[in-house]
mmCIF file of C-alpha atoms in Angstrom:
data_model
loop_
_atom_site.group_PDB
_atom_site.id
_atom_site.type_symbol
_atom_site.label_atom_id
_atom_site.label_comp_id
_atom_site.label_asym_id
_atom_site.label_seq_id
_atom_site.Cartn_x
_atom_site.Cartn_y
_atom_site.Cartn_z
ATOM 1 C CA UNK A 195 -14.072 -79.568 289.228
ATOM 2 C CA UNK A 196 -16.607 -81.849 287.570
ATOM 3 C CA UNK A 197 -17.477 -80.845 283.994
ATOM 4 C CA UNK A 198 -21.204 -80.813 283.371
ATOM 5 C CA UNK A 199 -22.645 -83.969 281.876
ATOM 6 C CA UNK A 200 -19.855 -86.262 283.058
ATOM 7 C CA UNK A 201 -20.396 -89.141 285.384
ATOM 8 C CA UNK A 202 -17.691 -90.188 287.820
ATOM 9 C CA UNK A 203 -16.616 -93.817 287.819
ATOM 10 C CA UNK A 204 -17.269 -95.368 291.213
ATOM 11 C CA UNK A 205 -14.055 -96.755 292.689
ATOM 12 C CA UNK A 206 -14.212 -100.362 293.792
ATOM 13 C CA UNK A 207 -11.587 -101.396 296.332
ATOM 14 C CA UNK A 208 -10.842 -105.086 296.515
ATOM 15 C CA UNK A 209 -8.754 -104.739 299.688
ATOM 16 C CA UNK A 210 -8.078 -101.981 302.214
ATOM 17 C CA UNK A 211 -5.007 -99.871 301.412
ATOM 18 C CA UNK A 212 -1.849 -101.167 303.020
ATOM 19 C CA UNK A 213 1.563 -99.628 303.455
ATOM 20 C CA UNK A 214 3.817 -100.649 300.562
ATOM 21 C CA UNK A 215 6.409 -103.237 301.424
ATOM 22 C CA UNK A 216 9.996 -102.521 300.355
ATOM 23 C CA UNK A 217 12.090 -105.183 298.646
ATOM 24 C CA UNK A 218 15.726 -105.648 299.568
ATOM 25 C CA UNK A 219 17.803 -102.814 298.159
ATOM 26 C CA UNK A 220 20.325 -103.661 295.435
ATOM 27 C CA UNK A 221 23.555 -102.018 294.421
ATOM 28 C CA UNK A 222 24.141 -100.625 290.922
ATOM 29 C CA UNK A 223 27.162 -101.318 288.753
ATOM 30 C CA UNK A 224 28.263 -98.223 286.813
ATOM 31 C CA UNK A 225 28.956 -98.649 283.110
ATOM 32 C CA UNK A 226 30.783 -95.872 281.337
ATOM 33 C CA UNK A 227 29.821 -94.911 277.751
ATOM 34 C CA UNK A 228 31.978 -96.552 275.129
ATOM 35 C CA UNK A 229 32.857 -95.465 271.628
ATOM 36 C CA UNK A 230 30.723 -96.685 268.740
ATOM 37 C CA UNK A 231 33.494 -99.038 267.629
ATOM 38 C CA UNK A 232 34.019 -100.637 271.020
ATOM 39 C CA UNK A 233 32.900 -104.220 271.578
ATOM 40 C CA UNK A 234 30.330 -104.935 274.314
ATOM 41 C CA UNK A 235 31.967 -105.148 277.730
ATOM 42 C CA UNK A 236 29.499 -107.014 279.975
ATOM 43 C CA UNK A 237 29.278 -106.008 283.620
ATOM 44 C CA UNK A 238 27.915 -108.687 285.930
ATOM 45 C CA UNK A 239 25.913 -108.251 289.102
ATOM 46 C CA UNK A 240 24.858 -111.030 291.396
ATOM 47 C CA UNK A 241 21.179 -111.909 291.108
ATOM 48 C CA UNK A 242 19.046 -114.318 293.082
ATOM 49 C CA UNK A 243 19.017 -117.060 290.453
ATOM 50 C CA UNK A 244 22.013 -116.290 288.256
ATOM 51 C CA UNK A 245 24.072 -113.494 286.760
ATOM 52 C CA UNK A 246 22.551 -110.462 285.053
ATOM 53 C CA UNK A 247 24.698 -109.064 282.233
ATOM 54 C CA UNK A 248 24.468 -105.538 280.860
ATOM 55 C CA UNK A 249 26.721 -103.213 278.873
ATOM 56 C CA UNK A 250 26.730 -100.131 276.665
ATOM 57 C CA UNK A 251 28.441 -100.824 273.326
ATOM 58 C CA UNK A 252 27.662 -97.661 271.359
ATOM 59 C CA UNK A 253 26.552 -94.074 271.862
ATOM 60 C CA UNK A 254 25.039 -91.498 269.490
ATOM 61 C CA UNK A 255 24.307 -87.907 270.498
ATOM 62 C CA UNK A 256 22.078 -85.242 268.963
ATOM 63 C CA UNK A 257 22.135 -81.751 270.477
ATOM 64 C CA UNK A 258 19.071 -79.508 270.333
ATOM 65 C CA UNK A 259 19.094 -75.743 269.916
ATOM 66 C CA UNK A 260 16.459 -75.328 272.645
ATOM 67 C CA UNK A 261 15.518 -76.913 276.001
ATOM 68 C CA UNK A 262 13.955 -80.298 275.201
ATOM 69 C CA UNK A 263 11.411 -82.430 277.037
ATOM 70 C CA UNK A 264 9.156 -84.765 274.999
ATOM 71 C CA UNK A 265 10.592 -87.771 273.124
ATOM 72 C CA UNK A 266 9.254 -90.655 271.032
ATOM 73 C CA UNK A 267 10.861 -93.429 268.942
ATOM 74 C CA UNK A 268 8.989 -94.395 265.757
ATOM 75 C CA UNK A 269 7.699 -97.948 265.323
ATOM 76 C CA UNK A 270 9.503 -98.578 262.029
ATOM 77 C CA UNK A 271 11.973 -101.095 260.616
ATOM 78 C CA UNK A 272 13.292 -98.605 258.053
ATOM 79 C CA UNK A 273 14.711 -96.192 258.926
ATOM 80 C CA UNK A 274 15.521 -98.091 262.094
ATOM 81 C CA UNK A 275 16.277 -94.931 264.029
ATOM 82 C CA UNK A 276 13.623 -92.195 263.692
ATOM 83 C CA UNK A 277 12.736 -90.094 266.727
ATOM 84 C CA UNK A 278 10.633 -87.032 267.533
ATOM 85 C CA UNK A 279 11.751 -84.368 270.009
ATOM 86 C CA UNK A 280 9.662 -81.618 271.609
ATOM 87 C CA UNK A 281 10.918 -78.312 272.993
ATOM 88 C CA UNK A 282 10.172 -76.775 276.375
ATOM 89 C CA UNK A 283 10.409 -73.024 275.833
ATOM 90 C CA UNK A 284 8.724 -70.469 278.087
ATOM 91 C CA UNK A 285 7.122 -68.514 275.275
ATOM 92 C CA UNK A 286 4.386 -69.082 272.693
ATOM 93 C CA UNK A 287 6.769 -70.603 270.167
ATOM 94 C CA UNK A 288 7.855 -74.197 270.546
ATOM 95 C CA UNK A 289 9.033 -76.899 268.189
ATOM 96 C CA UNK A 290 8.725 -80.563 267.291
ATOM 97 C CA UNK A 291 11.704 -82.035 265.445
ATOM 98 C CA UNK A 292 12.065 -85.341 263.593
ATOM 99 C CA UNK A 293 15.559 -86.816 263.830
ATOM 100 C CA UNK A 294 16.898 -89.766 261.805
ATOM 101 C CA UNK A 295 20.111 -91.747 261.528
ATOM 102 C CA UNK A 296 22.117 -90.845 258.441
ATOM 103 C CA UNK A 297 23.986 -93.868 257.085
ATOM 104 C CA UNK A 298 26.409 -91.707 255.079
ATOM 105 C CA UNK A 299 27.516 -89.355 257.841
ATOM 106 C CA UNK A 300 26.951 -91.919 260.628
ATOM 107 C CA UNK A 301 25.196 -89.255 262.685
ATOM 108 C CA UNK A 302 21.739 -88.333 263.934
ATOM 109 C CA UNK A 303 20.393 -85.349 262.018
ATOM 110 C CA UNK A 304 17.237 -83.244 261.831
ATOM 111 C CA UNK A 305 15.016 -84.060 258.834
ATOM 112 C CA UNK A 306 11.878 -82.045 259.682
ATOM 113 C CA UNK A 307 10.566 -79.417 262.095
ATOM 114 C CA UNK A 308 7.161 -77.969 262.953
ATOM 115 C CA UNK A 309 6.176 -75.093 265.214
ATOM 116 C CA UNK A 310 3.898 -75.515 268.235
ATOM 117 C CA UNK A 311 2.344 -72.804 270.379
ATOM 118 C CA UNK A 312 2.925 -74.628 273.665
ATOM 119 C CA UNK A 313 5.505 -77.201 274.795
ATOM 120 C CA UNK A 314 4.305 -80.756 274.046
ATOM 121 C CA UNK A 315 3.691 -82.699 277.252
ATOM 122 C CA UNK A 316 4.091 -85.926 275.281
ATOM 123 C CA UNK A 317 4.927 -87.136 271.768
ATOM 124 C CA UNK A 318 4.015 -90.546 270.394
ATOM 125 C CA UNK A 319 4.329 -92.148 266.956
ATOM 126 C CA UNK A 320 1.540 -94.370 265.716
ATOM 127 C CA UNK A 321 2.078 -97.994 266.760
ATOM 128 C CA UNK A 322 3.118 -100.197 263.813
ATOM 129 C CA UNK A 323 3.708 -99.234 260.183
ATOM 130 C CA UNK A 324 0.235 -99.710 258.717
ATOM 131 C CA UNK A 325 -1.892 -96.796 257.562
ATOM 132 C CA UNK A 326 -5.054 -95.637 259.292
ATOM 133 C CA UNK A 327 -8.136 -94.536 257.356
ATOM 134 C CA UNK A 328 -7.698 -91.319 255.410
ATOM 135 C CA UNK A 329 -5.210 -89.825 257.889
ATOM 136 C CA UNK A 330 -2.064 -91.401 256.437
ATOM 137 C CA UNK A 331 -0.978 -94.301 254.239
ATOM 138 C CA UNK A 332 1.718 -95.642 256.582
ATOM 139 C CA UNK A 333 2.913 -95.455 260.182
ATOM 140 C CA UNK A 334 4.398 -91.946 259.903
ATOM 141 C CA UNK A 335 1.667 -90.388 262.056
ATOM 142 C CA UNK A 336 2.794 -88.452 265.135
ATOM 143 C CA UNK A 337 0.622 -87.225 268.010
ATOM 144 C CA UNK A 338 1.510 -84.331 270.340
ATOM 145 C CA UNK A 339 -0.365 -83.193 273.446
ATOM 146 C CA UNK A 340 -0.597 -79.735 275.003
ATOM 147 C CA UNK A 341 -3.958 -77.929 275.202
ATOM 148 C CA UNK A 342 -5.245 -80.615 272.824
ATOM 149 C CA UNK A 343 -3.892 -83.622 270.934
ATOM 150 C CA UNK A 344 -2.641 -82.705 267.466
ATOM 151 C CA UNK A 345 -1.990 -85.323 264.776
ATOM 152 C CA UNK A 346 0.871 -84.703 262.334
ATOM 153 C CA UNK A 347 2.001 -86.678 259.299
ATOM 154 C CA UNK A 348 5.686 -86.928 258.437
ATOM 155 C CA UNK A 349 5.920 -87.195 254.653
ATOM 156 C CA UNK A 350 8.550 -86.164 252.088
ATOM 157 C CA UNK A 351 10.682 -84.378 254.656
ATOM 158 C CA UNK A 352 7.825 -82.324 256.107
ATOM 159 C CA UNK A 353 5.806 -82.574 259.299
ATOM 160 C CA UNK A 354 2.264 -81.481 258.429
ATOM 161 C CA UNK A 355 -0.727 -81.134 260.750
ATOM 162 C CA UNK A 356 -3.709 -83.307 259.824
ATOM 163 C CA UNK A 357 -5.991 -82.045 262.590
ATOM 164 C CA UNK A 358 -6.594 -81.682 266.317
ATOM 165 C CA UNK A 359 -8.776 -83.929 268.432
ATOM 166 C CA UNK A 360 -11.748 -82.024 269.886
ATOM 167 C CA UNK A 361 -11.729 -80.431 273.337
ATOM 168 C CA UNK A 362 -14.256 -78.240 275.087
ATOM 169 C CA UNK A 363 -13.969 -74.473 275.107
ATOM 170 C CA UNK A 364 -11.547 -73.358 277.792
ATOM 171 C CA UNK A 365 -10.533 -76.959 278.500
ATOM 172 C CA UNK A 366 -7.449 -77.326 280.715
ATOM 173 C CA UNK A 367 -4.199 -78.734 279.297
ATOM 174 C CA UNK A 368 -3.559 -82.434 278.807
ATOM 175 C CA UNK A 369 -0.888 -83.948 281.020
ATOM 176 C CA UNK A 370 -0.310 -87.079 278.911
ATOM 177 C CA UNK A 371 -1.902 -89.583 276.518
ATOM 178 C CA UNK A 372 -1.470 -93.101 275.170
ATOM 179 C CA UNK A 373 -2.050 -94.694 271.764
ATOM 180 C CA UNK A 374 -3.525 -98.198 271.792
ATOM 181 C CA UNK A 375 -1.183 -100.711 270.141
ATOM 182 C CA UNK A 376 -4.107 -103.115 269.596
ATOM 183 C CA UNK A 377 -6.924 -100.769 268.526
ATOM 184 C CA UNK A 378 -4.876 -98.152 266.709
ATOM 185 C CA UNK A 379 -7.814 -95.859 266.067
ATOM 186 C CA UNK A 380 -7.977 -95.119 269.807
ATOM 187 C CA UNK A 381 -6.051 -92.520 271.788
ATOM 188 C CA UNK A 382 -6.634 -91.865 275.493
ATOM 189 C CA UNK A 383 -5.795 -88.518 277.097
ATOM 190 C CA UNK A 384 -5.431 -87.456 280.747
ATOM 191 C CA UNK A 385 -6.099 -83.970 282.083
ATOM 192 C CA UNK A 386 -5.627 -81.784 285.143
ATOM 193 C CA UNK A 387 -9.421 -81.452 285.437
ATOM 194 C CA UNK A 388 -9.629 -85.062 286.835
ATOM 195 C CA UNK A 389 -10.912 -86.526 283.542
ATOM 196 C CA UNK A 390 -9.755 -89.151 281.066
ATOM 197 C CA UNK A 391 -10.945 -89.038 277.462
ATOM 198 C CA UNK A 392 -10.987 -91.805 274.834
ATOM 199 C CA UNK A 393 -10.808 -90.543 271.232
ATOM 200 C CA UNK A 394 -11.621 -92.210 267.922
ATOM 201 C CA UNK A 395 -9.027 -90.644 265.624
ATOM 202 C CA UNK A 396 -10.542 -92.066 262.421
ATOM 203 C CA UNK A 397 -13.692 -90.042 263.068
ATOM 204 C CA UNK A 398 -11.782 -87.306 264.986
ATOM 205 C CA UNK A 399 -14.399 -87.511 267.750
ATOM 206 C CA UNK A 400 -14.599 -88.162 271.479
ATOM 207 C CA UNK A 401 -15.724 -91.724 272.135
ATOM 208 C CA UNK A 402 -16.144 -91.351 275.884
ATOM 209 C CA UNK A 403 -15.075 -89.092 278.734
ATOM 210 C CA UNK A 404 -15.180 -89.789 282.456
ATOM 211 C CA UNK A 405 -14.095 -88.367 285.789
ATOM 212 C CA UNK A 406 -11.311 -90.775 286.687
ATOM 213 C CA UNK A 407 -9.648 -89.396 289.847
ATOM 214 C CA UNK A 408 -10.348 -87.058 292.739
ATOM 215 C CA UNK A 409 -7.544 -84.739 291.609
ATOM 216 C CA UNK A 410 -5.491 -84.117 288.462
ATOM 217 C CA UNK A 411 -4.721 -87.145 286.278
ATOM 218 C CA UNK A 412 -1.042 -87.253 285.336
ATOM 219 C CA UNK A 413 -0.760 -90.304 283.078
ATOM 220 C CA UNK A 414 -2.766 -92.973 281.300
ATOM 221 C CA UNK A 415 -1.862 -96.294 279.659
ATOM 222 C CA UNK A 416 -3.730 -98.855 277.557
ATOM 223 C CA UNK A 417 -3.403 -102.602 278.067
ATOM 224 C CA UNK A 418 -0.666 -103.854 275.753
ATOM 225 C CA UNK A 419 -2.160 -107.191 274.699
ATOM 226 C CA UNK A 420 -5.285 -108.340 272.862
ATOM 227 C CA UNK A 421 -6.757 -109.964 275.972
ATOM 228 C CA UNK A 422 -6.685 -106.643 277.904
ATOM 229 C CA UNK A 423 -7.055 -104.191 275.004
ATOM 230 C CA UNK A 424 -10.312 -102.864 276.475
ATOM 231 C CA UNK A 425 -8.574 -101.893 279.719
ATOM 232 C CA UNK A 426 -6.601 -98.794 280.624
ATOM 233 C CA UNK A 427 -4.958 -97.549 283.781
ATOM 234 C CA UNK A 428 -4.298 -94.082 285.157
ATOM 235 C CA UNK A 429 -2.379 -92.330 287.951
ATOM 236 C CA UNK A 430 -2.858 -88.920 289.493
ATOM 237 C CA UNK A 431 -2.356 -86.345 292.197
ATOM 238 C CA UNK A 432 -4.604 -88.294 294.584
ATOM 239 C CA UNK A 433 -1.853 -90.928 294.835
ATOM 240 C CA UNK A 434 -3.845 -93.799 293.344
ATOM 241 C CA UNK A 435 -3.454 -96.259 290.470
ATOM 242 C CA UNK A 436 -6.834 -97.034 288.922
ATOM 243 C CA UNK A 437 -7.868 -99.578 286.296
ATOM 244 C CA UNK A 438 -10.843 -99.143 283.968
ATOM 245 C CA UNK A 439 -12.573 -101.383 281.437
ATOM 246 C CA UNK A 440 -14.148 -99.639 278.457
ATOM 247 C CA UNK A 441 -16.918 -102.235 278.441
ATOM 248 C CA UNK A 442 -18.094 -100.996 281.866
ATOM 249 C CA UNK A 443 -16.987 -97.504 282.814
ATOM 250 C CA UNK A 444 -19.438 -97.265 285.710
ATOM 251 C CA UNK A 445 -16.729 -98.614 287.997
ATOM 252 C CA UNK A 446 -12.982 -98.411 288.436
ATOM 253 C CA UNK A 447 -10.656 -100.588 290.496
ATOM 254 C CA UNK A 448 -8.106 -98.950 292.774
ATOM 255 C CA UNK A 449 -5.114 -101.297 292.774
ATOM 256 C CA UNK A 450 -2.743 -99.109 294.783
ATOM 257 C CA UNK A 451 -2.698 -95.967 296.924
ATOM 258 C CA UNK A 452 0.273 -94.150 298.404
ATOM 259 C CA UNK A 453 0.370 -93.596 302.146
ATOM 260 C CA UNK A 454 0.676 -90.794 303.023
ATOM 261 C CA UNK A 455 -0.903 -89.456 299.854
ATOM 262 C CA UNK A 456 1.811 -88.590 297.312
ATOM 263 C CA UNK A 457 1.068 -87.809 293.645
ATOM 264 C CA UNK A 458 1.901 -90.600 291.190
ATOM 265 C CA UNK A 459 3.351 -89.165 287.990
ATOM 266 C CA UNK A 460 3.748 -91.902 285.365
ATOM 267 C CA UNK A 461 2.354 -95.344 284.559
ATOM 268 C CA UNK A 462 3.962 -98.001 282.355
ATOM 269 C CA UNK A 463 2.263 -101.300 281.483
ATOM 270 C CA UNK A 464 4.509 -104.327 280.941
ATOM 271 C CA UNK A 465 4.565 -105.146 277.230
ATOM 272 C CA UNK A 466 5.112 -108.885 277.771
ATOM 273 C CA UNK A 467 3.166 -109.641 280.951
ATOM 274 C CA UNK A 468 -0.322 -108.196 281.334
ATOM 275 C CA UNK A 469 -0.249 -108.495 285.130
ATOM 276 C CA UNK A 470 2.521 -105.994 285.854
ATOM 277 C CA UNK A 471 2.629 -102.199 285.795
ATOM 278 C CA UNK A 472 5.217 -99.734 287.049
ATOM 279 C CA UNK A 473 4.771 -96.261 288.489
ATOM 280 C CA UNK A 474 6.641 -93.720 290.605
ATOM 281 C CA UNK A 475 5.721 -90.955 292.992
ATOM 282 C CA UNK A 476 6.570 -87.266 292.970
ATOM 283 C CA UNK A 477 9.907 -86.369 294.572
ATOM 284 C CA UNK A 478 10.578 -90.013 295.403
ATOM 285 C CA UNK A 479 13.766 -91.978 294.813
ATOM 286 C CA UNK A 480 12.405 -95.237 293.454
ATOM 287 C CA UNK A 481 10.085 -97.171 291.136
ATOM 288 C CA UNK A 482 7.025 -99.109 292.319
ATOM 289 C CA UNK A 483 6.173 -102.439 290.630
ATOM 290 C CA UNK A 484 2.556 -103.586 290.954
ATOM 291 C CA UNK A 485 0.783 -106.867 290.220
ATOM 292 C CA UNK A 486 -2.894 -106.055 289.685
ATOM 293 C CA UNK A 487 -3.811 -109.557 290.899
ATOM 294 C CA UNK A 488 -2.492 -108.483 294.326
ATOM 295 C CA UNK A 489 -3.961 -105.015 294.819
ATOM 296 C CA UNK A 490 -3.140 -102.530 297.564
ATOM 297 C CA UNK A 491 0.474 -103.618 298.085
ATOM 298 C CA UNK A 492 3.599 -103.050 296.021
ATOM 299 C CA UNK A 493 5.103 -106.207 294.555
ATOM 300 C CA UNK A 494 8.540 -104.564 294.587
ATOM 301 C CA UNK A 495 10.083 -101.170 295.149
ATOM 302 C CA UNK A 496 13.261 -100.385 293.237
ATOM 303 C CA UNK A 497 15.395 -97.810 295.051
ATOM 304 C CA UNK A 498 17.584 -95.366 293.141
ATOM 305 C CA UNK A 499 19.526 -94.449 296.304
ATOM 306 C CA UNK A 500 19.024 -90.703 296.178
ATOM 307 C CA UNK A 501 17.905 -89.201 292.858
ATOM 308 C CA UNK A 502 14.210 -88.860 292.006
ATOM 309 C CA UNK A 503 12.782 -90.729 289.021
ATOM 310 C CA UNK A 504 11.496 -88.836 285.959
ATOM 311 C CA UNK A 505 10.628 -91.590 283.456
ATOM 312 C CA UNK A 506 10.170 -95.373 283.149
ATOM 313 C CA UNK A 507 9.772 -97.920 280.348
ATOM 314 C CA UNK A 508 9.475 -101.710 280.223
ATOM 315 C CA UNK A 509 11.677 -103.648 277.807
ATOM 316 C CA UNK A 510 10.023 -104.674 274.522
ATOM 317 C CA UNK A 511 11.645 -108.132 274.461
ATOM 318 C CA UNK A 512 11.599 -109.159 278.132
ATOM 319 C CA UNK A 513 8.944 -109.323 280.830
ATOM 320 C CA UNK A 514 11.464 -108.665 283.605
ATOM 321 C CA UNK A 515 13.569 -105.712 282.465
ATOM 322 C CA UNK A 516 12.721 -102.081 283.171
ATOM 323 C CA UNK A 517 14.606 -98.827 282.606
ATOM 324 C CA UNK A 518 14.229 -95.604 284.564
ATOM 325 C CA UNK A 519 15.715 -92.121 284.063
ATOM 326 C CA UNK A 520 16.610 -89.940 287.042
ATOM 327 C CA UNK A 521 17.057 -86.280 287.869
ATOM 328 C CA UNK A 522 20.812 -86.608 288.354
ATOM 329 C CA UNK A 523 21.315 -87.789 284.759
ATOM 330 C CA UNK A 524 21.220 -91.505 285.497
ATOM 331 C CA UNK A 525 19.634 -94.340 283.512
ATOM 332 C CA UNK A 526 19.194 -97.630 285.365
ATOM 333 C CA UNK A 527 18.134 -100.964 283.856
ATOM 334 C CA UNK A 528 16.549 -103.261 286.419
ATOM 335 C CA UNK A 529 16.049 -107.019 286.360
ATOM 336 C CA UNK A 530 12.871 -107.613 288.374
ATOM 337 C CA UNK A 531 12.356 -111.310 287.733
ATOM 338 C CA UNK A 532 11.147 -113.650 290.441
ATOM 339 C CA UNK A 533 13.792 -116.225 291.323
ATOM 340 C CA UNK A 534 13.612 -119.472 293.188
ATOM 341 C CA UNK A 535 13.976 -117.673 296.501
ATOM 342 C CA UNK A 536 11.203 -115.206 295.753
ATOM 343 C CA UNK A 537 11.149 -111.795 294.123
ATOM 344 C CA UNK A 538 14.489 -110.240 293.238
ATOM 345 C CA UNK A 539 15.291 -106.750 292.018
ATOM 346 C CA UNK A 540 18.792 -106.132 290.729
ATOM 347 C CA UNK A 541 20.104 -103.153 288.792
ATOM 348 C CA UNK A 542 22.147 -104.535 285.888
ATOM 349 C CA UNK A 543 23.309 -101.292 284.308
ATOM 350 C CA UNK A 544 23.695 -97.721 285.439
ATOM 351 C CA UNK A 545 24.638 -95.121 282.854
ATOM 352 C CA UNK A 546 25.448 -91.494 283.601
ATOM 353 C CA UNK A 547 24.125 -88.993 281.067
ATOM 354 C CA UNK A 548 25.403 -85.441 280.874
ATOM 355 C CA UNK A 549 22.065 -83.824 281.873
ATOM 356 C CA UNK A 550 18.895 -84.636 283.821
ATOM 357 C CA UNK A 551 17.013 -87.451 282.066
ATOM 358 C CA UNK A 552 13.400 -86.457 281.345
ATOM 359 C CA UNK A 553 12.386 -89.303 279.022
ATOM 360 C CA UNK A 554 13.425 -92.895 278.284
ATOM 361 C CA UNK A 555 12.459 -94.955 275.221
ATOM 362 C CA UNK A 556 13.071 -98.689 274.703
ATOM 363 C CA UNK A 557 11.734 -99.310 271.172
ATOM 364 C CA UNK A 558 10.042 -102.492 269.947
ATOM 365 C CA UNK A 559 11.765 -102.263 266.569
ATOM 366 C CA UNK A 560 15.251 -101.876 268.083
ATOM 367 C CA UNK A 561 15.364 -103.672 271.457
ATOM 368 C CA UNK A 562 19.166 -103.419 271.491
ATOM 369 C CA UNK A 563 18.905 -99.611 271.761
ATOM 370 C CA UNK A 564 17.559 -97.162 274.323
ATOM 371 C CA UNK A 565 17.024 -93.412 273.947
ATOM 372 C CA UNK A 566 17.495 -90.871 276.728
ATOM 373 C CA UNK A 567 15.883 -87.457 276.401
ATOM 374 C CA UNK A 568 17.628 -84.753 278.408
ATOM 375 C CA UNK A 569 17.225 -80.999 278.631
ATOM 376 C CA UNK A 570 19.828 -80.287 275.961
ATOM 377 C CA UNK A 571 20.430 -83.412 273.942
ATOM 378 C CA UNK A 572 19.232 -86.817 272.820
ATOM 379 C CA UNK A 573 21.453 -89.782 273.649
ATOM 380 C CA UNK A 574 20.890 -93.116 271.903
ATOM 381 C CA UNK A 575 22.723 -96.065 273.457
ATOM 382 C CA UNK A 576 23.320 -99.470 271.932
ATOM 383 C CA UNK A 577 23.088 -101.948 274.782
ATOM 384 C CA UNK A 578 23.663 -105.589 275.580
ATOM 385 C CA UNK A 579 21.467 -107.206 278.219
ATOM 386 C CA UNK A 580 21.411 -110.879 279.110
ATOM 387 C CA UNK A 581 20.397 -113.048 282.033
ATOM 388 C CA UNK A 582 22.680 -116.064 282.449
ATOM 389 C CA UNK A 583 21.256 -118.800 284.696
ATOM 390 C CA UNK A 584 23.708 -120.631 286.953
ATOM 391 C CA UNK A 585 25.088 -123.996 285.904
ATOM 392 C CA UNK A 586 23.511 -126.984 287.574
ATOM 393 C CA UNK A 587 25.159 -127.658 290.875
ATOM 394 C CA UNK A 588 26.803 -124.231 291.025
ATOM 395 C CA UNK A 589 25.395 -121.612 293.373
ATOM 396 C CA UNK A 590 25.075 -117.972 292.156
ATOM 397 C CA UNK A 591 27.633 -116.886 294.767
ATOM 398 C CA UNK A 592 30.224 -119.208 293.182
ATOM 399 C CA UNK A 593 29.879 -117.666 289.720
ATOM 400 C CA UNK A 594 32.712 -115.370 288.647
ATOM 401 C CA UNK A 595 32.092 -111.705 287.945
ATOM 402 C CA UNK A 596 32.664 -110.446 284.417
ATOM 403 C CA UNK A 597 35.154 -107.633 284.069
#
């Protein structure tokens, strides 16, 4: 369906689509959850250029009273651990909770709750702690998507709505959205009606809207750095990854297509290297790494050896680490650096959660923590990740394994 008045961006293919090439599969080293008081116990796996180290050194659990789906970690230094959770209830009464770490009780606890008519498809706190116009005086602004994008302000223990971004009458639901970390007044939403919409939240108006894919659009992501802040990417049911530039929306660039056509569900842009993005396909056991300088082929494919992937996130402090959550309750941290012998992809940590993992968060303000959103609880893990290069004159195979 093409809404009246919208103009479709013309795809521009730089190369013909090719079948994705698979990288060598790597084994995963299981790491069992440790108590909060336990010291980090590194687990080593052999990598192409050295030894990747990863461990879980602490675990905090918060149980919800309803089936949960959406999750977001606030960009704040204090409190260091503030998260938002969204329910997934099959009735016209859903919830968004704010959870914080309590230093006195040493537990995660609910500090605010707001009702929603529909389950949020995504939650996202405003990037950084600065205020934005008249909407709020600090970074405590939370966005939630369902039939529209609603902005809420967390203040004095309450989560209050400050308005909804405009949508057309009878508009279909939004599948996802992203909040620009460079131009914080901009939010981009994706929809099942094939469109992507850029909003100006200071003016609470639509800046631009375009037909982005041939079928439903499932996710959208802004460029993470100043040099690519005008760009955004999207994935959808047509099995393509497309890049757009807000300075010229007449065209889009298709950088990857699945063959045979399989819907792509999520898109994550590397926070430390503008050239790399990650995505995964529906009902597929693996993550696809793309370099937009080499379109049409996958740079790497990271196999999960069975379970399908539900969520992905790049590390905030490293250009080569990526985490994914799987349907069997697994969380895998990958090291995807390129070694001297070419591209390597090694899983450095595999953690088993108690339920299917729907969301993963690796926050900028706490890079030594990750959050796993499952159907019944939130698990926050304190982790230790390190890449140790081999000593000169010593081959990686000669390095001892850590126990």
